[in-house]
Coordinates of C-alpha atoms in Angstrom, one line a residue:
M1 CA 85.3 66.5 116.5
K2 CA 89.1 67.7 116.0
L3 CA 91.5 66.0 113.4
S4 CA 94.6 66.9 113.8
R5 CA 97.3 68.3 111.2
P6 CA 98.8 64.9 109.8
V7 CA 95.5 63.2 110.2
S8 CA 94.1 65.7 108.1
W9 CA 96.6 66.0 105.7
F10 CA 96.5 62.0 105.2
L11 CA 92.5 62.5 104.5
L12 CA 93.3 65.0 101.9
A13 CA 95.8 63.3 100.3
F14 CA 94.1 59.7 100.1
G15 CA 91.4 61.9 98.3
V16 CA 93.6 63.0 95.9
W17 CA 95.3 59.9 95.5
S18 CA 92.3 57.8 95.1
W19 CA 91.1 60.6 92.0
F20 CA 94.7 60.0 90.6
I21 CA 94.2 56.1 90.8
W22 CA 91.1 55.8 89.3
V23 CA 91.2 58.4 86.7
S24 CA 93.6 56.3 85.5
F25 CA 92.6 53.0 85.5
V26 CA 89.3 54.5 83.5
K27 CA 91.4 55.7 80.9
N28 CA 93.0 52.2 80.4
L29 CA 89.6 51.1 80.7
W30 CA 88.2 53.6 78.5
N31 CA 91.3 51.9 75.4
D32 CA 91.0 48.6 76.6
A33 CA 91.8 46.4 73.4
S34 CA 92.2 43.4 75.2
G35 CA 88.3 42.2 74.8
L36 CA 87.4 42.4 78.5
A37 CA 85.8 45.7 78.5
F38 CA 84.2 45.5 75.1
D39 CA 83.2 42.6 72.7
A40 CA 83.7 42.2 68.9
A41 CA 81.4 44.4 68.3
G42 CA 82.4 47.2 70.3
D43 CA 79.5 47.4 72.7
P44 CA 80.7 47.5 76.9
T45 CA 81.1 44.1 78.8
A46 CA 79.7 43.1 82.5
Y47 CA 83.2 43.6 83.2
F48 CA 83.4 47.2 82.0
W49 CA 80.4 48.3 84.3
V50 CA 80.8 46.5 87.1
H51 CA 84.7 48.5 86.9
L52 CA 82.5 51.6 85.8
L53 CA 80.7 51.1 88.7
L54 CA 83.9 51.2 91.0
A55 CA 85.5 53.7 89.8
V56 CA 82.4 56.2 90.1
T57 CA 82.3 54.7 93.9
S58 CA 86.0 55.6 94.6
F59 CA 85.5 59.4 92.8
L60 CA 82.6 59.9 95.1
L61 CA 84.0 58.3 98.2
G62 CA 88.0 60.3 97.4
T63 CA 86.2 63.2 97.1
A64 CA 84.4 62.8 100.6
V65 CA 87.3 61.6 101.9
G66 CA 89.5 64.7 100.5
A67 CA 86.5 66.8 101.6
V68 CA 87.0 66.5 105.2
G69 CA 90.5 66.5 105.0
L70 CA 90.5 70.0 103.5
R71 CA 87.8 71.1 106.4
G72 CA 90.4 70.1 109.1
L73 CA 93.2 71.5 107.8
R74 CA 90.9 74.8 107.3
A75 CA 89.8 74.2 111.1
L76 CA 93.3 74.4 112.3
R77 CA 94.3 77.4 110.5
R78 CA 91.4 79.4 111.5
E79 CA 92.5 78.5 114.8
K80 CA 95.9 79.3 114.5
N81 CA 94.9 82.5 113.0
P82 CA 91.8 84.2 114.0
T83 CA 90.3 86.6 111.8
P84 CA 88.5 89.5 113.8
A85 CA 85.0 88.7 112.8
T86 CA 86.1 84.8 115.1
S87 CA 87.7 86.6 117.9
P88 CA 87.3 87.3 121.0
A89 CA 85.2 91.1 121.6
P90 CA 88.0 93.0 123.8
P91 CA 86.4 93.5 127.4
G92 CA 84.8 97.1 128.0
P93 CA 81.7 98.3 129.4
T94 CA 78.5 96.7 129.3
P95 CA 75.7 99.4 129.0

């Protein structure tokens, strides 16, 4: 399957955006003082564990989606500027 340049950029941007948003969320979750993430004794609550699981899942999916976008952009670049090792051999006499 071949990805277009706009789709590749979108996937890469989605991966970066996912990391940005969820890293910010985890920082806020860790520093939560409202009592949702940690109880009075300082132990993590179910709210903390569920949202941490959501964040980790989003990190993994964002990484996978961003990697697909990056691979698509690299493939387009190689297609546009083939290296000598991947360009077809010039015609010549056959032995």
